[in-house]
Short mmCIF file of C-alpha atoms in Angstrom, two decimals:
data_model
loop_
_atom_site.label_atom_id
_atom_site.label_comp_id
_atom_site.label_asym_id
_atom_site.label_seq_id
_atom_site.Cartn_x
_atom_site.Cartn_y
_atom_site.Cartn_z
CA UNK A 1 18.68 140.43 95.52
CA UNK A 2 20.37 138.01 93.18
CA UNK A 3 22.98 138.93 90.56
CA UNK A 4 21.54 137.94 87.24
CA UNK A 5 24.18 137.10 84.58
CA UNK A 6 22.13 134.88 82.30
CA UNK A 7 20.70 137.44 80.02
CA UNK A 8 21.52 135.15 77.03
CA UNK A 9 18.82 132.99 78.32
CA UNK A 10 16.24 135.54 79.05
CA UNK A 11 16.00 139.19 80.33
CA UNK A 12 14.12 141.25 82.82
CA UNK A 13 11.17 143.02 81.43
CA UNK A 14 11.85 146.79 80.88
CA UNK A 15 9.42 148.92 82.96
CA UNK A 16 8.48 150.99 79.87
CA UNK A 17 7.68 147.69 78.08
CA UNK A 18 5.51 146.59 81.05
CA UNK A 19 3.69 149.86 81.10
CA UNK A 20 3.12 149.68 77.32
CA UNK A 21 1.76 146.03 77.51
CA UNK A 22 -0.71 146.54 80.41
CA UNK A 23 -3.60 148.29 78.50
CA UNK A 24 -3.67 145.41 75.98
CA UNK A 25 -4.51 142.98 78.77
CA UNK A 26 -7.25 145.07 80.43
CA UNK A 27 -8.59 147.67 78.14
CA UNK A 28 -7.68 146.95 74.41
CA UNK A 29 -8.03 143.17 74.53
CA UNK A 30 -9.88 142.69 71.12
CA UNK A 31 -8.83 140.52 68.32
CA UNK A 32 -6.69 142.50 65.79
CA UNK A 33 -8.54 140.78 62.97
CA UNK A 34 -11.90 142.27 64.12
CA UNK A 35 -13.49 145.06 62.12
CA UNK A 36 -14.98 146.87 64.98
CA UNK A 37 -13.38 149.91 66.69
CA UNK A 38 -11.58 147.92 69.44
CA UNK A 39 -10.27 145.49 66.92
CA UNK A 40 -8.88 148.29 64.83
CA UNK A 41 -7.17 149.85 67.90
CA UNK A 42 -5.40 146.41 68.42
CA UNK A 43 -4.58 146.23 64.70
CA UNK A 44 -3.02 149.75 64.75
CA UNK A 45 -0.88 148.80 67.75
CA UNK A 46 0.39 145.76 65.84
CA UNK A 47 1.28 147.76 62.78
CA UNK A 48 3.03 150.36 64.90
CA UNK A 49 5.20 147.65 66.41
CA UNK A 50 5.81 146.03 63.02
CA UNK A 51 7.03 149.35 61.53
CA UNK A 52 9.39 149.92 64.54
CA UNK A 53 10.93 146.48 64.14
CA UNK A 54 11.16 146.73 60.33
CA UNK A 55 13.03 150.03 60.53
CA UNK A 56 15.51 148.52 63.16
CA UNK A 57 16.84 146.15 60.40
CA UNK A 58 16.32 148.28 57.31
CA UNK A 59 13.28 146.35 56.10
CA UNK A 60 9.73 147.25 55.00
CA UNK A 61 6.85 146.75 57.39
CA UNK A 62 5.11 144.13 55.19
CA UNK A 63 8.27 141.98 55.36
CA UNK A 64 7.96 141.34 59.11
CA UNK A 65 5.97 138.38 60.23
CA UNK A 66 5.27 137.82 63.94
CA UNK A 67 5.90 134.44 65.50
CA UNK A 68 6.02 132.90 68.92
CA UNK A 69 9.75 133.37 69.29
CA UNK A 70 13.16 132.46 67.83
CA UNK A 71 12.63 128.73 67.62
CA UNK A 72 9.45 129.16 65.48
CA UNK A 73 11.19 131.88 63.32
CA UNK A 74 14.06 129.63 62.62
CA UNK A 75 11.95 126.54 61.90
CA UNK A 76 9.80 128.72 59.56
CA UNK A 77 12.76 129.98 57.73
CA UNK A 78 14.33 126.58 57.07
CA UNK A 79 11.26 124.39 56.63
CA UNK A 80 9.28 127.05 54.89
CA UNK A 81 11.88 127.82 52.26
CA UNK A 82 12.64 124.08 51.89
CA UNK A 83 9.03 123.00 51.32
CA UNK A 84 8.36 125.88 48.85
CA UNK A 85 11.44 125.27 46.73
CA UNK A 86 12.27 121.51 46.99
CA UNK A 87 11.69 120.79 43.24
CA UNK A 88 14.23 123.48 42.31
CA UNK A 89 17.24 123.13 44.60
CA UNK A 90 17.81 120.67 47.45
CA UNK A 91 21.06 121.82 49.12
CA UNK A 92 21.00 123.59 52.48
CA UNK A 93 24.14 125.00 54.18
CA UNK A 94 24.35 125.77 57.89
CA UNK A 95 27.25 126.16 60.35
CA UNK A 96 28.21 123.54 62.95
CA UNK A 97 27.56 126.06 65.75
CA UNK A 98 24.00 127.05 65.00
CA UNK A 99 21.44 127.11 67.73
CA UNK A 100 19.85 123.68 68.26
CA UNK A 101 16.51 124.68 66.71
CA UNK A 102 18.41 125.39 63.41
CA UNK A 103 20.41 122.21 63.65
CA UNK A 104 17.33 120.09 64.27
CA UNK A 105 15.27 121.82 61.63
CA UNK A 106 18.12 121.01 59.13
CA UNK A 107 18.22 117.43 60.27
CA UNK A 108 14.50 117.21 59.73
CA UNK A 109 14.84 118.48 56.18
CA UNK A 110 17.71 116.05 55.69
CA UNK A 111 15.21 113.24 56.43
CA UNK A 112 12.90 114.66 53.86
CA UNK A 113 15.63 114.23 51.11
CA UNK A 114 17.51 117.52 51.31
CA UNK A 115 21.23 117.54 51.32
CA UNK A 116 22.58 119.46 54.34
CA UNK A 117 26.14 120.64 54.82
CA UNK A 118 27.35 121.92 58.24
CA UNK A 119 30.35 124.27 57.82
CA UNK A 120 33.29 123.98 60.19
CA UNK A 121 34.37 126.86 62.30
CA UNK A 122 37.83 127.93 63.57
CA UNK A 123 38.93 127.85 67.20
CA UNK A 124 37.31 131.13 67.86
CA UNK A 125 33.92 130.07 66.53
CA UNK A 126 34.08 131.96 63.22
CA UNK A 127 32.44 130.24 60.23
CA UNK A 128 34.98 129.10 57.55
CA UNK A 129 34.60 131.41 54.60
CA UNK A 130 36.73 129.16 52.47
CA UNK A 131 34.66 126.15 53.33
CA UNK A 132 31.54 128.12 52.37
CA UNK A 133 33.12 129.02 49.00
CA UNK A 134 33.90 125.37 48.27
CA UNK A 135 30.43 124.13 49.36
CA UNK A 136 28.20 126.51 47.51
CA UNK A 137 26.83 125.12 44.31
CA UNK A 138 24.04 125.60 41.74
CA UNK A 139 21.94 123.24 43.87
CA UNK A 140 22.30 125.39 47.05
CA UNK A 141 18.90 126.73 48.00
CA UNK A 142 19.50 128.27 51.39
CA UNK A 143 22.57 129.33 53.62
CA UNK A 144 21.81 129.84 57.27
CA UNK A 145 24.52 131.35 59.35
CA UNK A 146 24.13 132.44 63.05
CA UNK A 147 24.98 136.19 63.49
CA UNK A 148 26.04 136.36 67.21
CA UNK A 149 26.67 133.00 68.74
CA UNK A 150 24.48 132.20 71.73
CA UNK A 151 27.23 130.29 73.69
CA UNK A 152 30.57 132.13 72.92
CA UNK A 153 29.47 135.42 71.46
CA UNK A 154 31.32 135.15 68.08
CA UNK A 155 29.96 137.66 65.57
CA UNK A 156 30.15 136.36 62.03
CA UNK A 157 30.77 138.77 59.12
CA UNK A 158 27.38 138.61 57.44
CA UNK A 159 28.08 141.30 54.88
CA UNK A 160 31.03 139.26 53.51
CA UNK A 161 29.11 135.99 53.68
CA UNK A 162 25.96 137.50 52.26
CA UNK A 163 27.84 138.89 49.19
CA UNK A 164 29.19 135.44 48.41
CA UNK A 165 25.77 133.72 48.91
CA UNK A 166 24.17 136.31 46.58
CA UNK A 167 26.74 135.47 43.86
CA UNK A 168 25.49 131.88 43.81
CA UNK A 169 21.81 132.78 43.70
CA UNK A 170 20.97 131.12 47.07
CA UNK A 171 18.81 132.52 49.83
CA UNK A 172 20.52 133.82 52.95
CA UNK A 173 19.04 133.43 56.52
CA UNK A 174 20.58 134.45 59.91
CA UNK A 175 19.57 133.67 63.39
CA UNK A 176 19.99 137.08 65.00
CA UNK A 177 18.20 136.41 68.30
CA UNK A 178 21.29 137.07 70.38
CA UNK A 179 22.84 139.92 68.34
CA UNK A 180 19.63 141.86 67.59
CA UNK A 181 20.07 145.49 68.69
CA UNK A 182 23.52 144.84 70.07
CA UNK A 183 25.11 144.53 66.60
CA UNK A 184 23.67 146.52 63.54
CA UNK A 185 21.71 144.38 61.11
CA UNK A 186 20.83 145.76 57.66
CA UNK A 187 19.05 143.37 55.44
CA UNK A 188 20.16 145.08 52.21
CA UNK A 189 23.80 145.60 53.09
CA UNK A 190 24.02 141.95 54.36
CA UNK A 191 21.98 140.60 51.39
CA UNK A 192 19.72 138.85 53.85
CA UNK A 193 16.51 137.26 52.64
CA UNK A 194 15.35 135.97 56.08
CA UNK A 195 16.20 137.11 59.64
CA UNK A 196 15.04 135.47 62.98
CA UNK A 197 14.69 137.77 66.00
CA UNK A 198 12.79 137.67 69.31
CA UNK A 199 11.76 139.96 72.19
CA UNK A 200 12.79 138.29 75.44
CA UNK A 201 16.61 138.73 74.73
CA UNK A 202 16.13 142.46 74.57
CA UNK A 203 14.06 143.05 77.77
CA UNK A 204 10.79 142.42 76.07
CA UNK A 205 8.14 139.81 76.75
CA UNK A 206 8.58 136.02 76.28
CA UNK A 207 6.61 134.15 73.68
CA UNK A 208 6.93 136.64 70.82
CA UNK A 209 9.36 136.86 67.90
CA UNK A 210 9.52 137.74 64.23
CA UNK A 211 10.80 136.57 60.98
CA UNK A 212 11.91 138.98 58.29
CA UNK A 213 11.01 137.66 54.83
CA UNK A 214 12.31 139.59 51.90
CA UNK A 215 9.51 140.45 49.50
CA UNK A 216 9.13 137.87 46.79
CA UNK A 217 10.72 135.03 48.74
CA UNK A 218 8.96 131.81 48.09
CA UNK A 219 8.17 130.24 51.52
CA UNK A 220 5.49 127.72 52.66
CA UNK A 221 3.61 128.55 55.90
CA UNK A 222 4.07 126.14 58.84
CA UNK A 223 0.70 127.05 60.30
CA UNK A 224 -2.52 126.98 58.35
CA UNK A 225 -5.76 128.53 59.51
CA UNK A 226 -7.41 131.97 59.28
CA UNK A 227 -4.73 133.52 57.12
CA UNK A 228 -3.41 136.07 59.57
CA UNK A 229 -0.08 137.73 58.87
CA UNK A 230 -0.92 137.91 55.17
CA UNK A 231 -1.26 134.09 55.11
CA UNK A 232 2.24 133.50 56.28
CA UNK A 233 1.41 132.61 59.87
CA UNK A 234 -2.17 131.81 60.91
CA UNK A 235 -3.35 132.17 64.44
CA UNK A 236 -4.74 135.05 66.62
CA UNK A 237 -2.01 137.59 67.15
CA UNK A 238 -0.41 137.98 70.55
CA UNK A 239 -1.17 141.69 70.91
CA UNK A 240 0.39 142.37 74.30
CA UNK A 241 3.56 140.48 73.25
CA UNK A 242 3.80 142.26 69.89
CA UNK A 243 3.23 145.72 71.53
CA UNK A 244 5.89 144.84 74.00
CA UNK A 245 8.30 143.70 71.40
CA UNK A 246 7.92 147.09 69.57
CA UNK A 247 8.41 149.00 72.86
CA UNK A 248 11.55 146.94 73.75
CA UNK A 249 13.09 147.94 70.42
CA UNK A 250 12.34 151.56 71.14
CA UNK A 251 13.59 151.41 74.72
CA UNK A 252 16.85 149.59 73.77
CA UNK A 253 17.89 152.48 71.62
CA UNK A 254 18.89 154.32 74.81
CA UNK A 255 21.03 151.44 76.06
CA UNK A 256 24.73 152.05 76.65
CA UNK A 257 26.36 149.06 75.01
CA UNK A 258 29.82 150.52 75.43
CA UNK A 259 29.35 150.40 79.16
CA UNK A 260 28.24 146.80 78.86
CA UNK A 261 31.28 145.94 76.82
CA UNK A 262 33.60 147.53 79.44
CA UNK A 263 31.91 145.46 82.19
CA UNK A 264 32.38 142.33 79.95
CA UNK A 265 36.07 143.15 79.52
CA UNK A 266 36.48 143.67 83.24
CA UNK A 267 34.91 140.30 83.95
CA UNK A 268 37.12 138.61 81.31
CA UNK A 269 40.34 140.17 82.45
CA UNK A 270 39.71 139.36 86.19
CA UNK A 271 38.62 135.79 85.51
CA UNK A 272 41.59 135.10 83.20
CA UNK A 273 43.83 136.04 86.14
CA UNK A 274 42.68 132.76 87.85
CA UNK A 275 45.18 129.96 87.17
CA UNK A 276 43.99 127.57 84.46
CA UNK A 277 41.29 129.86 83.15
CA UNK A 278 40.56 129.85 79.41
CA UNK A 279 38.44 132.31 77.32
CA UNK A 280 36.21 130.41 74.84
CA UNK A 281 35.64 132.55 71.72
CA UNK A 282 37.30 135.80 70.54
CA UNK A 283 38.34 138.97 72.40
CA UNK A 284 37.29 140.99 69.36
CA UNK A 285 34.18 140.68 67.34
CA UNK A 286 32.31 139.29 70.28
CA UNK A 287 28.85 140.16 71.57
CA UNK A 288 29.15 142.94 74.17
CA UNK A 289 27.37 140.98 76.86
CA UNK A 290 28.97 137.54 76.48
CA UNK A 291 31.76 135.85 78.50
CA UNK A 292 32.40 132.11 78.24
CA UNK A 293 35.26 130.86 80.35
CA UNK A 294 36.52 127.41 81.33
CA UNK A 295 38.34 126.78 84.63
CA UNK A 296 40.79 123.90 84.78
CA UNK A 297 40.00 121.13 87.27
CA UNK A 298 36.55 122.53 87.99
CA UNK A 299 33.22 121.04 87.02
CA UNK A 300 31.09 123.64 85.32
CA UNK A 301 27.76 122.34 86.64
CA UNK A 302 29.06 122.21 90.24
CA UNK A 303 30.38 125.78 90.01
CA UNK A 304 27.02 126.95 88.50
CA UNK A 305 25.04 125.51 91.47
CA UNK A 306 27.42 126.93 93.99
CA UNK A 307 27.19 130.30 92.35
CA UNK A 308 23.42 129.91 92.37
CA UNK A 309 23.63 129.24 96.16
CA UNK A 310 25.61 132.51 96.48
CA UNK A 311 22.90 134.38 94.59
CA UNK A 312 24.68 134.61 91.21
CA UNK A 313 22.86 133.28 88.21
CA UNK A 314 24.91 132.00 85.20
CA UNK A 315 24.67 129.12 82.75
CA UNK A 316 26.89 126.41 81.25
CA UNK A 317 25.68 127.09 77.68
CA UNK A 318 22.41 127.39 75.85
CA UNK A 319 19.40 127.59 78.12
CA UNK A 320 17.51 125.51 75.56
CA UNK A 321 19.72 122.43 76.09
CA UNK A 322 20.81 122.93 79.85
CA UNK A 323 18.20 120.34 81.04
CA UNK A 324 19.84 117.68 78.90
CA UNK A 325 23.22 118.24 80.47
CA UNK A 326 25.12 117.24 77.38
CA UNK A 327 28.43 118.61 76.07
CA UNK A 328 28.34 121.80 74.17
CA UNK A 329 28.27 121.19 70.36
CA UNK A 330 29.55 124.68 69.92
CA UNK A 331 32.71 124.13 72.05
CA UNK A 332 33.19 120.69 70.34
CA UNK A 333 33.00 122.25 66.96
CA UNK A 334 35.59 124.80 68.09
CA UNK A 335 37.83 121.92 69.09
CA UNK A 336 38.03 123.01 72.66
CA UNK A 337 39.56 120.18 74.82
CA UNK A 338 37.15 118.03 76.71
CA UNK A 339 38.23 119.10 80.16
CA UNK A 340 37.57 122.72 79.15
CA UNK A 341 34.21 121.92 77.70
CA UNK A 342 32.93 120.37 80.94
CA UNK A 343 34.28 123.21 83.02
CA UNK A 344 32.82 126.13 80.85
CA UNK A 345 30.56 128.75 82.25
CA UNK A 346 28.64 131.35 80.25
CA UNK A 347 28.02 134.77 81.82
CA UNK A 348 25.66 137.06 79.88
CA UNK A 349 25.16 140.62 80.94
CA UNK A 350 22.02 142.72 80.65
CA UNK A 351 21.06 146.47 80.67
CA UNK A 352 20.65 146.42 84.48
CA UNK A 353 24.03 144.78 85.26
CA UNK A 354 26.23 146.98 87.44
CA UNK A 355 29.89 147.23 88.05
CA UNK A 356 29.35 146.40 91.72
CA UNK A 357 27.66 143.18 90.59
CA UNK A 358 30.50 142.28 88.32
CA UNK A 359 33.03 142.91 91.09
CA UNK A 360 31.06 140.82 93.55
CA UNK A 361 30.88 138.01 91.06
CA UNK A 362 34.57 138.08 90.52
CA UNK A 363 35.36 137.93 94.25
CA UNK A 364 32.89 135.02 94.67
CA UNK A 365 34.22 132.96 91.77
CA UNK A 366 37.77 133.33 92.93
CA UNK A 367 36.85 132.17 96.40
CA UNK A 368 34.70 129.28 95.11
CA UNK A 369 37.28 127.98 92.67
CA UNK A 370 39.98 128.05 95.25
CA UNK A 371 37.85 126.06 97.59
CA UNK A 372 36.72 123.56 94.92
CA UNK A 373 40.36 122.87 93.86
CA UNK A 374 41.44 122.46 97.49
CA UNK A 375 38.70 119.90 98.19
CA UNK A 376 39.42 118.07 95.01
#
């Protein structure tokens, strides 16, 4: 059995989620838009999941729109708000450490005539509050700030940021795909108008996500068709995925995140004992499952592949960009020295990670790094 420490990329399906999904492939496979009995069974299952997800962030059920995942949710938030409001305000603020789908959606809007500002971050990856203060204006339409960073685990203070955004009458969006269920999100306390979440980062199925849209928010649909999801997102609903999403939220309520944080800290402490090791991101206000460490004089991709050969699965950053093998824009924005960027490894724990697996990982990494440095 391999040791899987890449839960920031995706997670193993929870057995309770698998059991909940199964009947919607074989027994209750009707379209939720159908008026007959089987269609209404599917519809009821969707609404139950919608209510569960809404409650988890302090929202109302009708404010949850199901999507195909985090990328669609983020694109919907930025482009939908932009297209619906372009005659009123044309300024969009993001941070320089957003997930690439937010960065690229913002670049797209820039090509459509919007003004886009990417806020700087400090050396720990926290968004500059002072820069946000200076950048907000009467023309600011939307502020999009990631909650828990997917590469280095930095948790931004959305309550503080949201209060400032509200003062300026702008809309506030967060990509909470990595932080969802690990860090409390309350849409009213944080003054959030839009929140992107997905299922496969919380031991749910792939291919399903959601966008919270505060009631009354002007937003243009990306997909046009049969008018499903109250016209916000046309297309036949992914019933098994949605049911699995709802069950994943229920199942994760019983997860021991304190145990996970202790395993994270054990991994950090032991890896920092290696000569030339550097932690990227903060010790405090960090996602409980995230460790990002650079090892001096070690190539990150080579270490990743050697760990994989030893049965230990990690990453060098965002799974969405790993195929391109380019330098991390997050570490660049944090002003991490180049030699540490190319040697960075991300470990992300899941609910099934054990202490024995962490200890085995530590032993293996120490052995591999010693060997790699000797050979070099």
